[in-house]
Amino acid sequence: MNDKKTAPIREHLTILLRRRSVTALCCVVLTLILAFYGIIEGVNKTVTVFHDNGFRSFIYYTMVSNTFAALSAAFVFPFAVEGIRKKRFILSKWVALLHYMATTTITVTMVFVLAFMSWTSPEGALGGENFITHIICPLLILFSFFQIESGRLFTWKDRLIGIVPGAAYMMVYFIEVALVGEANGGWPDIYQVCERLHPALAIPAFLMLAFGVSTGIALLSNWLTRRRRKKMFLLWEKDLDPIEVKIEAYGMGRMAAQYGEENNIPIPNDILTELARMYGMDPEELMKAFVKGMMAERENRGKRNSK
């Protein structure tokens, strides 16, 4: 195989996969900064303005959603660091789902504020630092979510899972506000929901809102994932024969072993499967070529270390 023909492919892959990891790292750091800003501002406001315990600020959905966003970013962070080290950003399935849930939860904050709270309490919705925590933070965190390429296509089941945090908060809110009541030690109706809607109507309305947000995020994320995959595979020429494709898989195996740890070498199953589909090959053939290249690089590494 012509090295000049194949070298750009491997070079492109190395740059592409490293760029994904760097982008992911920048995005999660941004998310952490914004989320912690929202949390600190919320606690300070509760203590200084309302002269109340700082923990009471967590009865606000904004505080809960920002905390959840920070938690998800903290879980993504080590995967991004490892991606830079190994030139391959691989986000665990459960971490990708957690990140999706957090993004959905905090986006519901912005949608609720714009659609409802801004009309009933403009100052509380958009005044002062609330504009940052209700609008700016959700927008930037939403942007960061779409920048991270997890490679996962979110299903209908995922969309339902995405609204679990919001639904859980909503149930606690209505128990504290409608059933217990502020006079009995429950929460005040801070969002004036029960004043304007009966719980029998408010609960389904909130669930529909949350599910609509979850579905919108999933559809856009899935579209971006498919678009990125298509863009990545456009580099491969359509007339490559099976031997050339196997050599490419072999080279990818060597690259993975070169940057991976001895007992933790990532296998790009998604890329190998898509290559097999493109060229009408058995995915097992490319997997064998990849493993062969990986073992060859490990053997060379062992020889270098023994010298």
PDB file of C-alpha atoms in Angstrom:
ATOM      1  CA  MET A   1       0.000   0.000   0.000  1.00  0.00           C
ATOM      2  CA  ASN A   2       1.191   3.504  -0.816  1.00  0.00           C
ATOM      3  CA  ASP A   3       2.322   5.150   2.436  1.00  0.00           C
ATOM      4  CA  LYS A   4       1.658   8.627   1.026  1.00  0.00           C
ATOM      5  CA  LYS A   5      -1.928   7.582   0.448  1.00  0.00           C
ATOM      6  CA  THR A   6      -2.532   6.162   3.909  1.00  0.00           C
ATOM      7  CA  ALA A   7      -0.488   8.511   6.072  1.00  0.00           C
ATOM      8  CA  PRO A   8      -2.975  11.427   5.826  1.00  0.00           C
ATOM      9  CA  ILE A   9      -5.761   9.140   7.075  1.00  0.00           C
ATOM     10  CA  ARG A  10      -3.900   8.138  10.225  1.00  0.00           C
ATOM     11  CA  GLU A  11      -2.665  11.685  10.762  1.00  0.00           C
ATOM     12  CA  HIS A  12      -6.225  12.965  10.393  1.00  0.00           C
ATOM     13  CA  LEU A  13      -7.512  10.380  12.860  1.00  0.00           C
ATOM     14  CA  THR A  14      -4.861  11.287  15.426  1.00  0.00           C
ATOM     15  CA  ILE A  15      -5.622  15.008  15.151  1.00  0.00           C
ATOM     16  CA  LEU A  16      -9.393  14.445  15.119  1.00  0.00           C
ATOM     17  CA  LEU A  17      -9.488  12.197  18.182  1.00  0.00           C
ATOM     18  CA  ARG A  18      -7.101  14.446  20.115  1.00  0.00           C
ATOM     19  CA  ARG A  19      -9.203  17.504  19.231  1.00  0.00           C
ATOM     20  CA  ARG A  20     -12.327  15.791  20.566  1.00  0.00           C
ATOM     21  CA  SER A  21     -10.614  15.211  23.904  1.00  0.00           C
ATOM     22  CA  VAL A  22      -9.320  18.784  24.166  1.00  0.00           C
ATOM     23  CA  THR A  23     -12.777  20.142  23.292  1.00  0.00           C
ATOM     24  CA  ALA A  24     -14.382  17.885  25.893  1.00  0.00           C
ATOM     25  CA  LEU A  25     -11.932  19.013  28.564  1.00  0.00           C
ATOM     26  CA  CYS A  26     -12.523  22.710  27.839  1.00  0.00           C
ATOM     27  CA  CYS A  27     -16.278  22.187  27.878  1.00  0.00           C
ATOM     28  CA  VAL A  28     -16.406  20.361  31.205  1.00  0.00           C
ATOM     29  CA  VAL A  29     -14.145  22.963  32.836  1.00  0.00           C
ATOM     30  CA  LEU A  30     -16.486  25.683  31.552  1.00  0.00           C
ATOM     31  CA  THR A  31     -19.485  23.770  32.882  1.00  0.00           C
ATOM     32  CA  LEU A  32     -17.890  23.366  36.307  1.00  0.00           C
ATOM     33  CA  ILE A  33     -17.064  27.066  36.537  1.00  0.00           C
ATOM     34  CA  LEU A  34     -20.556  28.179  35.508  1.00  0.00           C
ATOM     35  CA  ALA A  35     -22.364  25.649  37.668  1.00  0.00           C
ATOM     36  CA  PHE A  36     -20.337  26.481  40.768  1.00  0.00           C
ATOM     37  CA  TYR A  37     -20.904  30.164  40.104  1.00  0.00           C
ATOM     38  CA  GLY A  38     -24.647  29.558  40.104  1.00  0.00           C
ATOM     39  CA  ILE A  39     -24.469  27.508  43.301  1.00  0.00           C
ATOM     40  CA  ILE A  40     -22.332  30.053  45.180  1.00  0.00           C
ATOM     41  CA  GLU A  41     -24.532  32.958  44.080  1.00  0.00           C
ATOM     42  CA  GLY A  42     -27.651  31.081  45.160  1.00  0.00           C
ATOM     43  CA  VAL A  43     -26.274  30.285  48.604  1.00  0.00           C
ATOM     44  CA  ASN A  44     -25.014  33.859  49.113  1.00  0.00           C
ATOM     45  CA  LYS A  45     -28.387  35.279  48.134  1.00  0.00           C
ATOM     46  CA  THR A  46     -30.215  33.019  50.586  1.00  0.00           C
ATOM     47  CA  VAL A  47     -27.880  33.944  53.429  1.00  0.00           C
ATOM     48  CA  THR A  48     -27.572  37.715  52.797  1.00  0.00           C
ATOM     49  CA  VAL A  49     -30.985  38.613  51.369  1.00  0.00           C
ATOM     50  CA  PHE A  50     -33.335  36.157  53.058  1.00  0.00           C
ATOM     51  CA  HIS A  51     -31.209  35.733  56.211  1.00  0.00           C
ATOM     52  CA  ASP A  52     -31.728  31.991  56.022  1.00  0.00           C
ATOM     53  CA  ASN A  53     -29.605  28.866  56.146  1.00  0.00           C
ATOM     54  CA  GLY A  54     -27.599  28.467  52.943  1.00  0.00           C
ATOM     55  CA  PHE A  55     -28.812  24.897  52.546  1.00  0.00           C
ATOM     56  CA  ARG A  56     -32.356  26.175  52.152  1.00  0.00           C
ATOM     57  CA  SER A  57     -31.332  27.620  48.797  1.00  0.00           C
ATOM     58  CA  PHE A  58     -31.448  24.083  47.416  1.00  0.00           C
ATOM     59  CA  ILE A  59     -35.236  24.139  47.448  1.00  0.00           C
ATOM     60  CA  TYR A  60     -34.822  26.140  44.225  1.00  0.00           C
ATOM     61  CA  TYR A  61     -34.814  24.141  41.009  1.00  0.00           C
ATOM     62  CA  THR A  62     -32.027  26.354  39.665  1.00  0.00           C
ATOM     63  CA  MET A  63     -29.736  25.251  42.475  1.00  0.00           C
ATOM     64  CA  VAL A  64     -30.580  21.583  41.982  1.00  0.00           C
ATOM     65  CA  SER A  65     -30.010  21.750  38.215  1.00  0.00           C
ATOM     66  CA  ASN A  66     -26.693  23.599  38.554  1.00  0.00           C
ATOM     67  CA  THR A  67     -25.496  21.085  41.153  1.00  0.00           C
ATOM     68  CA  PHE A  68     -26.439  18.213  38.859  1.00  0.00           C
ATOM     69  CA  ALA A  69     -24.638  19.885  35.936  1.00  0.00           C
ATOM     70  CA  ALA A  70     -21.469  20.274  38.032  1.00  0.00           C
ATOM     71  CA  LEU A  71     -21.674  16.620  39.101  1.00  0.00           C
ATOM     72  CA  SER A  72     -21.970  15.371  35.529  1.00  0.00           C
ATOM     73  CA  ALA A  73     -19.071  17.569  34.393  1.00  0.00           C
ATOM     74  CA  ALA A  74     -16.925  16.185  37.204  1.00  0.00           C
ATOM     75  CA  PHE A  75     -17.559  12.661  35.915  1.00  0.00           C
ATOM     76  CA  VAL A  76     -16.744  13.617  32.313  1.00  0.00           C
ATOM     77  CA  PHE A  77     -13.490  15.352  33.313  1.00  0.00           C
ATOM     78  CA  PRO A  78     -11.295  12.221  33.820  1.00  0.00           C
ATOM     79  CA  PHE A  79     -12.511  10.722  30.525  1.00  0.00           C
ATOM     80  CA  ALA A  80     -11.426  13.892  28.718  1.00  0.00           C
ATOM     81  CA  VAL A  81      -8.003  13.835  30.388  1.00  0.00           C
ATOM     82  CA  GLU A  82      -7.550  10.173  29.456  1.00  0.00           C
ATOM     83  CA  GLY A  83      -8.643  11.003  25.912  1.00  0.00           C
ATOM     84  CA  ILE A  84      -5.821  13.523  25.577  1.00  0.00           C
ATOM     85  CA  ARG A  85      -3.318  10.993  26.907  1.00  0.00           C
ATOM     86  CA  LYS A  86      -4.519   8.144  24.700  1.00  0.00           C
ATOM     87  CA  LYS A  87      -5.578  10.204  21.647  1.00  0.00           C
ATOM     88  CA  ARG A  88      -9.078   8.720  21.884  1.00  0.00           C
ATOM     89  CA  PHE A  89     -12.023  10.297  23.735  1.00  0.00           C
ATOM     90  CA  ILE A  90     -14.339   7.509  24.897  1.00  0.00           C
ATOM     91  CA  LEU A  91     -17.225   8.465  27.147  1.00  0.00           C
ATOM     92  CA  SER A  92     -18.757   5.640  29.167  1.00  0.00           C
ATOM     93  CA  LYS A  93     -22.413   4.921  28.394  1.00  0.00           C
ATOM     94  CA  TRP A  94     -23.631   5.751  31.889  1.00  0.00           C
ATOM     95  CA  VAL A  95     -21.566   8.966  32.041  1.00  0.00           C
ATOM     96  CA  ALA A  96     -22.968  10.088  28.667  1.00  0.00           C
ATOM     97  CA  LEU A  97     -26.475   9.436  29.972  1.00  0.00           C
ATOM     98  CA  LEU A  98     -25.743  11.291  33.231  1.00  0.00           C
ATOM     99  CA  HIS A  99     -24.444  14.260  31.255  1.00  0.00           C
ATOM    100  CA  TYR A 100     -27.564  14.202  29.082  1.00  0.00           C
ATOM    101  CA  MET A 101     -29.827  14.111  32.157  1.00  0.00           C
ATOM    102  CA  ALA A 102     -27.988  17.078  33.695  1.00  0.00           C
ATOM    103  CA  THR A 103     -28.196  19.089  30.476  1.00  0.00           C
ATOM    104  CA  THR A 104     -31.915  18.382  30.190  1.00  0.00           C
ATOM    105  CA  THR A 105     -32.486  19.323  33.823  1.00  0.00           C
ATOM    106  CA  ILE A 106     -30.763  22.703  33.603  1.00  0.00           C
ATOM    107  CA  THR A 107     -32.322  23.511  30.218  1.00  0.00           C
ATOM    108  CA  VAL A 108     -35.766  23.011  31.754  1.00  0.00           C
ATOM    109  CA  THR A 109     -34.800  25.827  34.142  1.00  0.00           C
ATOM    110  CA  MET A 110     -34.286  28.245  31.266  1.00  0.00           C
ATOM    111  CA  VAL A 111     -37.403  27.166  29.367  1.00  0.00           C
ATOM    112  CA  PHE A 112     -39.589  27.407  32.486  1.00  0.00           C
ATOM    113  CA  VAL A 113     -38.210  30.854  33.328  1.00  0.00           C
ATOM    114  CA  LEU A 114     -38.768  32.200  29.818  1.00  0.00           C
ATOM    115  CA  ALA A 115     -42.173  30.597  29.281  1.00  0.00           C
ATOM    116  CA  PHE A 116     -43.738  31.164  32.699  1.00  0.00           C
ATOM    117  CA  MET A 117     -41.721  32.825  35.451  1.00  0.00           C
ATOM    118  CA  SER A 118     -40.679  35.821  33.343  1.00  0.00           C
ATOM    119  CA  TRP A 119     -44.367  36.737  32.995  1.00  0.00           C
ATOM    120  CA  THR A 120     -45.351  36.274  36.630  1.00  0.00           C
ATOM    121  CA  SER A 121     -42.159  37.526  38.307  1.00  0.00           C
ATOM    122  CA  PRO A 122     -39.859  39.318  35.828  1.00  0.00           C
ATOM    123  CA  GLU A 123     -37.439  40.533  38.487  1.00  0.00           C
ATOM    124  CA  GLY A 124     -37.108  37.113  40.094  1.00  0.00           C
ATOM    125  CA  ALA A 125     -36.655  35.482  36.691  1.00  0.00           C
ATOM    126  CA  LEU A 126     -34.270  37.839  34.919  1.00  0.00           C
ATOM    127  CA  GLY A 127     -33.145  40.422  37.429  1.00  0.00           C
ATOM    128  CA  GLY A 128     -29.555  40.760  38.629  1.00  0.00           C
ATOM    129  CA  GLU A 129     -27.550  37.560  38.949  1.00  0.00           C
ATOM    130  CA  ASN A 130     -30.675  35.523  38.153  1.00  0.00           C
ATOM    131  CA  PHE A 131     -30.205  36.391  34.478  1.00  0.00           C
ATOM    132  CA  ILE A 132     -26.847  34.616  34.603  1.00  0.00           C
ATOM    133  CA  THR A 133     -28.042  31.523  36.489  1.00  0.00           C
ATOM    134  CA  HIS A 134     -31.381  31.245  34.657  1.00  0.00           C
ATOM    135  CA  ILE A 135     -30.295  32.098  31.119  1.00  0.00           C
ATOM    136  CA  ILE A 136     -26.546  32.458  30.540  1.00  0.00           C
ATOM    137  CA  CYS A 137     -25.439  29.350  32.458  1.00  0.00           C
ATOM    138  CA  PRO A 138     -28.017  27.013  30.865  1.00  0.00           C
ATOM    139  CA  LEU A 139     -27.181  28.309  27.385  1.00  0.00           C
ATOM    140  CA  LEU A 140     -23.441  27.820  27.824  1.00  0.00           C
ATOM    141  CA  ILE A 141     -23.840  24.410  29.465  1.00  0.00           C
ATOM    142  CA  LEU A 142     -26.185  23.377  26.659  1.00  0.00           C
ATOM    143  CA  PHE A 143     -23.570  24.531  24.144  1.00  0.00           C
ATOM    144  CA  SER A 144     -20.857  22.566  25.945  1.00  0.00           C
ATOM    145  CA  PHE A 145     -23.002  19.409  25.852  1.00  0.00           C
ATOM    146  CA  PHE A 146     -23.327  19.604  22.080  1.00  0.00           C
ATOM    147  CA  GLN A 147     -19.585  20.175  21.724  1.00  0.00           C
ATOM    148  CA  ILE A 148     -18.720  16.927  23.521  1.00  0.00           C
ATOM    149  CA  GLU A 149     -18.807  14.030  21.085  1.00  0.00           C
ATOM    150  CA  SER A 150     -19.876  10.979  23.065  1.00  0.00           C
ATOM    151  CA  GLY A 151     -20.818   9.081  19.900  1.00  0.00           C
ATOM    152  CA  ARG A 152     -24.059   7.978  21.553  1.00  0.00           C
ATOM    153  CA  LEU A 153     -27.453   8.140  19.854  1.00  0.00           C
ATOM    154  CA  PHE A 154     -30.117   8.864  22.467  1.00  0.00           C
ATOM    155  CA  THR A 155     -33.205   6.642  22.307  1.00  0.00           C
ATOM    156  CA  TRP A 156     -36.816   7.152  23.430  1.00  0.00           C
ATOM    157  CA  LYS A 157     -35.943   5.350  26.652  1.00  0.00           C
ATOM    158  CA  ASP A 158     -33.068   7.769  27.224  1.00  0.00           C
ATOM    159  CA  ARG A 159     -35.437  10.689  26.727  1.00  0.00           C
ATOM    160  CA  LEU A 160     -37.664   9.381  29.498  1.00  0.00           C
ATOM    161  CA  ILE A 161     -34.641   8.823  31.757  1.00  0.00           C
ATOM    162  CA  GLY A 162     -33.533  12.385  30.995  1.00  0.00           C
ATOM    163  CA  ILE A 163     -36.540  13.867  32.825  1.00  0.00           C
ATOM    164  CA  VAL A 164     -36.124  11.751  35.989  1.00  0.00           C
ATOM    165  CA  PRO A 165     -34.253  14.446  38.019  1.00  0.00           C
ATOM    166  CA  GLY A 166     -36.791  17.120  37.088  1.00  0.00           C
ATOM    167  CA  ALA A 167     -39.742  14.812  37.767  1.00  0.00           C
ATOM    168  CA  ALA A 168     -38.285  13.865  41.161  1.00  0.00           C
ATOM    169  CA  TYR A 169     -37.866  17.539  42.105  1.00  0.00           C
ATOM    170  CA  MET A 170     -41.393  18.314  40.910  1.00  0.00           C
ATOM    171  CA  MET A 171     -42.894  15.561  43.059  1.00  0.00           C
ATOM    172  CA  VAL A 172     -40.994  16.766  46.167  1.00  0.00           C
ATOM    173  CA  TYR A 173     -42.025  20.358  45.402  1.00  0.00           C
ATOM    174  CA  PHE A 174     -45.719  19.550  45.274  1.00  0.00           C
ATOM    175  CA  ILE A 175     -45.552  17.378  48.379  1.00  0.00           C
ATOM    176  CA  GLU A 176     -43.846  20.170  50.322  1.00  0.00           C
ATOM    177  CA  VAL A 177     -46.006  22.969  48.917  1.00  0.00           C
ATOM    178  CA  ALA A 178     -49.435  21.420  48.327  1.00  0.00           C
ATOM    179  CA  LEU A 179     -49.597  18.590  50.872  1.00  0.00           C
ATOM    180  CA  VAL A 180     -47.437  19.801  53.761  1.00  0.00           C
ATOM    181  CA  GLY A 181     -47.754  23.552  53.276  1.00  0.00           C
ATOM    182  CA  GLU A 182     -45.478  26.372  54.382  1.00  0.00           C
ATOM    183  CA  ALA A 183     -47.459  26.872  57.607  1.00  0.00           C
ATOM    184  CA  ASN A 184     -46.637  23.290  58.629  1.00  0.00           C
ATOM    185  CA  GLY A 185     -42.941  23.498  57.872  1.00  0.00           C
ATOM    186  CA  GLY A 186     -43.125  22.799  54.135  1.00  0.00           C
ATOM    187  CA  TRP A 187     -41.763  24.884  51.289  1.00  0.00           C
ATOM    188  CA  PRO A 188     -43.183  28.222  50.150  1.00  0.00           C
ATOM    189  CA  ASP A 189     -44.698  28.233  46.679  1.00  0.00           C
ATOM    190  CA  ILE A 190     -41.644  30.023  45.274  1.00  0.00           C
ATOM    191  CA  TYR A 191     -42.721  29.518  41.644  1.00  0.00           C
ATOM    192  CA  GLN A 192     -46.386  30.391  42.313  1.00  0.00           C
ATOM    193  CA  VAL A 193     -47.393  27.195  40.568  1.00  0.00           C
ATOM    194  CA  CYS A 194     -50.103  26.080  42.974  1.00  0.00           C
ATOM    195  CA  GLU A 195     -51.531  29.610  43.008  1.00  0.00           C
ATOM    196  CA  ARG A 196     -52.202  29.437  39.279  1.00  0.00           C
ATOM    197  CA  LEU A 197     -52.712  25.735  38.499  1.00  0.00           C
ATOM    198  CA  HIS A 198     -54.220  22.767  40.300  1.00  0.00           C
ATOM    199  CA  PRO A 199     -51.582  20.074  40.992  1.00  0.00           C
ATOM    200  CA  ALA A 200     -53.590  17.659  38.811  1.00  0.00           C
ATOM    201  CA  LEU A 201     -52.874  19.974  35.873  1.00  0.00           C
ATOM    202  CA  ALA A 202     -49.476  21.308  36.929  1.00  0.00           C
ATOM    203  CA  ILE A 203     -47.806  17.884  37.272  1.00  0.00           C
ATOM    204  CA  PRO A 204     -48.675  16.632  33.729  1.00  0.00           C
ATOM    205  CA  ALA A 205     -47.846  20.079  32.303  1.00  0.00           C
ATOM    206  CA  PHE A 206     -44.381  20.033  33.876  1.00  0.00           C
ATOM    207  CA  LEU A 207     -43.727  16.460  32.699  1.00  0.00           C
ATOM    208  CA  MET A 208     -44.730  17.392  29.159  1.00  0.00           C
ATOM    209  CA  LEU A 209     -42.447  20.427  29.268  1.00  0.00           C
ATOM    210  CA  ALA A 210     -39.508  18.380  30.564  1.00  0.00           C
ATOM    211  CA  PHE A 211     -40.064  15.612  28.010  1.00  0.00           C
ATOM    212  CA  GLY A 212     -40.275  18.156  25.197  1.00  0.00           C
ATOM    213  CA  VAL A 213     -36.939  19.633  26.270  1.00  0.00           C
ATOM    214  CA  SER A 214     -35.395  16.177  26.624  1.00  0.00           C
ATOM    215  CA  THR A 215     -36.593  15.172  23.150  1.00  0.00           C
ATOM    216  CA  GLY A 216     -35.346  18.389  21.553  1.00  0.00           C
ATOM    217  CA  ILE A 217     -31.871  17.939  23.043  1.00  0.00           C
ATOM    218  CA  ALA A 218     -31.767  14.272  22.002  1.00  0.00           C
ATOM    219  CA  LEU A 219     -32.805  14.995  18.413  1.00  0.00           C
ATOM    220  CA  LEU A 220     -30.214  17.745  17.969  1.00  0.00           C
ATOM    221  CA  SER A 221     -27.488  15.659  19.637  1.00  0.00           C
ATOM    222  CA  ASN A 222     -28.290  12.641  17.415  1.00  0.00           C
ATOM    223  CA  TRP A 223     -28.199  14.839  14.296  1.00  0.00           C
ATOM    224  CA  LEU A 224     -24.800  16.250  15.274  1.00  0.00           C
ATOM    225  CA  THR A 225     -23.438  12.758  16.029  1.00  0.00           C
ATOM    226  CA  ARG A 226     -24.493  11.428  12.603  1.00  0.00           C
ATOM    227  CA  ARG A 227     -23.111  14.538  10.892  1.00  0.00           C
ATOM    228  CA  ARG A 228     -19.733  14.201  12.628  1.00  0.00           C
ATOM    229  CA  ARG A 229     -19.493  10.522  11.772  1.00  0.00           C
ATOM    230  CA  LYS A 230     -20.275  11.231   8.136  1.00  0.00           C
ATOM    231  CA  LYS A 231     -17.670  14.001   8.036  1.00  0.00           C
ATOM    232  CA  MET A 232     -15.024  11.750   9.566  1.00  0.00           C
ATOM    233  CA  PHE A 233     -15.559   8.918   7.090  1.00  0.00           C
ATOM    234  CA  LEU A 234     -15.524  11.188   4.050  1.00  0.00           C
ATOM    235  CA  LEU A 235     -11.718  11.043   4.273  1.00  0.00           C
ATOM    236  CA  TRP A 236     -11.655   7.409   3.184  1.00  0.00           C
ATOM    237  CA  GLU A 237     -11.550   6.910  -0.564  1.00  0.00           C
ATOM    238  CA  LYS A 238     -14.388   4.900  -2.057  1.00  0.00           C
ATOM    239  CA  ASP A 239     -12.105   2.721  -4.205  1.00  0.00           C
ATOM    240  CA  LEU A 240      -9.945   1.249  -1.426  1.00  0.00           C
ATOM    241  CA  ASP A 241      -9.685  -2.515  -1.720  1.00  0.00           C
ATOM    242  CA  PRO A 242     -10.105  -4.813   1.331  1.00  0.00           C
ATOM    243  CA  ILE A 243      -6.348  -5.241   1.771  1.00  0.00           C
ATOM    244  CA  GLU A 244      -5.845  -1.477   2.022  1.00  0.00           C
ATOM    245  CA  VAL A 245      -8.668  -1.181   4.547  1.00  0.00           C
ATOM    246  CA  LYS A 246      -7.124  -3.960   6.651  1.00  0.00           C
ATOM    247  CA  ILE A 247      -3.789  -2.147   6.583  1.00  0.00           C
ATOM    248  CA  GLU A 248      -5.552   0.953   7.842  1.00  0.00           C
ATOM    249  CA  ALA A 249      -7.100  -1.065  10.684  1.00  0.00           C
ATOM    250  CA  TYR A 250      -3.668  -2.527  11.429  1.00  0.00           C
ATOM    251  CA  GLY A 251      -2.196   0.991  11.623  1.00  0.00           C
ATOM    252  CA  MET A 252      -4.995   2.103  13.931  1.00  0.00           C
ATOM    253  CA  GLY A 253      -4.191  -0.828  16.212  1.00  0.00           C
ATOM    254  CA  ARG A 254      -0.558   0.220  16.400  1.00  0.00           C
ATOM    255  CA  MET A 255      -1.566   3.803  17.125  1.00  0.00           C
ATOM    256  CA  ALA A 256      -3.919   2.698  19.918  1.00  0.00           C
ATOM    257  CA  ALA A 257      -1.215   0.538  21.525  1.00  0.00           C
ATOM    258  CA  GLN A 258       1.326   3.329  21.205  1.00  0.00           C
ATOM    259  CA  TYR A 259      -0.741   5.742  23.306  1.00  0.00           C
ATOM    260  CA  GLY A 260      -2.740   3.308  25.447  1.00  0.00           C
ATOM    261  CA  GLU A 261      -1.738   1.757  28.729  1.00  0.00           C
ATOM    262  CA  GLU A 262      -0.421  -1.806  28.842  1.00  0.00           C
ATOM    263  CA  ASN A 263      -3.662  -3.310  30.150  1.00  0.00           C
ATOM    264  CA  ASN A 264      -6.103  -0.654  28.980  1.00  0.00           C
ATOM    265  CA  ILE A 265      -5.992  -0.111  25.217  1.00  0.00           C
ATOM    266  CA  PRO A 266      -9.175   1.427  23.737  1.00  0.00           C
ATOM    267  CA  ILE A 267     -10.663  -0.342  20.725  1.00  0.00           C
ATOM    268  CA  PRO A 268     -12.547   1.975  18.294  1.00  0.00           C
ATOM    269  CA  ASN A 269     -15.297  -0.529  17.586  1.00  0.00           C
ATOM    270  CA  ASP A 270     -17.556   2.186  16.153  1.00  0.00           C
ATOM    271  CA  ILE A 271     -14.963   3.209  13.561  1.00  0.00           C
ATOM    272  CA  LEU A 272     -14.088  -0.370  12.596  1.00  0.00           C
ATOM    273  CA  THR A 273     -17.766  -1.316  12.256  1.00  0.00           C
ATOM    274  CA  GLU A 274     -18.502   1.695  10.056  1.00  0.00           C
ATOM    275  CA  LEU A 275     -15.452   0.987   7.864  1.00  0.00           C
ATOM    276  CA  ALA A 276     -16.611  -2.609   7.422  1.00  0.00           C
ATOM    277  CA  ARG A 277     -20.049  -1.389   6.384  1.00  0.00           C
ATOM    278  CA  MET A 278     -18.586   1.142   3.921  1.00  0.00           C
ATOM    279  CA  TYR A 279     -16.468  -1.419   2.116  1.00  0.00           C
ATOM    280  CA  GLY A 280     -18.778  -4.428   2.417  1.00  0.00           C
ATOM    281  CA  MET A 281     -16.435  -6.330   4.717  1.00  0.00           C
ATOM    282  CA  ASP A 282     -16.884  -8.492   7.778  1.00  0.00           C
ATOM    283  CA  PRO A 283     -16.259  -6.371  10.905  1.00  0.00           C
ATOM    284  CA  GLU A 284     -14.385  -9.321  12.393  1.00  0.00           C
ATOM    285  CA  GLU A 285     -11.754  -9.019   9.636  1.00  0.00           C
ATOM    286  CA  LEU A 286     -10.965  -5.445  10.605  1.00  0.00           C
ATOM    287  CA  MET A 287     -11.046  -6.287  14.288  1.00  0.00           C
ATOM    288  CA  LYS A 288      -8.447  -9.014  13.715  1.00  0.00           C
ATOM    289  CA  ALA A 289      -6.263  -6.582  11.736  1.00  0.00           C
ATOM    290  CA  PHE A 290      -6.587  -3.997  14.486  1.00  0.00           C
ATOM    291  CA  VAL A 291      -5.653  -6.496  17.202  1.00  0.00           C
ATOM    292  CA  LYS A 292      -2.729  -7.726  15.095  1.00  0.00           C
ATOM    293  CA  GLY A 293      -1.395  -4.168  14.812  1.00  0.00           C
ATOM    294  CA  MET A 294      -1.969  -3.619  18.520  1.00  0.00           C
ATOM    295  CA  MET A 295      -0.039  -6.770  19.437  1.00  0.00           C
ATOM    296  CA  ALA A 296       2.780  -5.845  17.042  1.00  0.00           C
ATOM    297  CA  GLU A 297       3.180  -2.449  18.707  1.00  0.00           C
ATOM    298  CA  ARG A 298       3.079  -4.015  22.173  1.00  0.00           C
ATOM    299  CA  GLU A 299       5.798  -6.434  21.114  1.00  0.00           C
ATOM    300  CA  ASN A 300       7.932  -3.581  19.807  1.00  0.00           C
ATOM    301  CA  ARG A 301       7.366  -1.683  23.028  1.00  0.00           C
ATOM    302  CA  GLY A 302       8.504  -4.707  25.017  1.00  0.00           C
ATOM    303  CA  LYS A 303      11.678  -4.969  22.962  1.00  0.00           C
ATOM    304  CA  ARG A 304      12.411  -1.273  23.460  1.00  0.00           C
ATOM    305  CA  ASN A 305      11.867  -1.523  27.205  1.00  0.00           C
ATOM    306  CA  SER A 306      14.117  -4.585  27.499  1.00  0.00           C
ATOM    307  CA  LYS A 307      17.087  -2.786  25.984  1.00  0.00           C
TER     308      LYS A 307
END
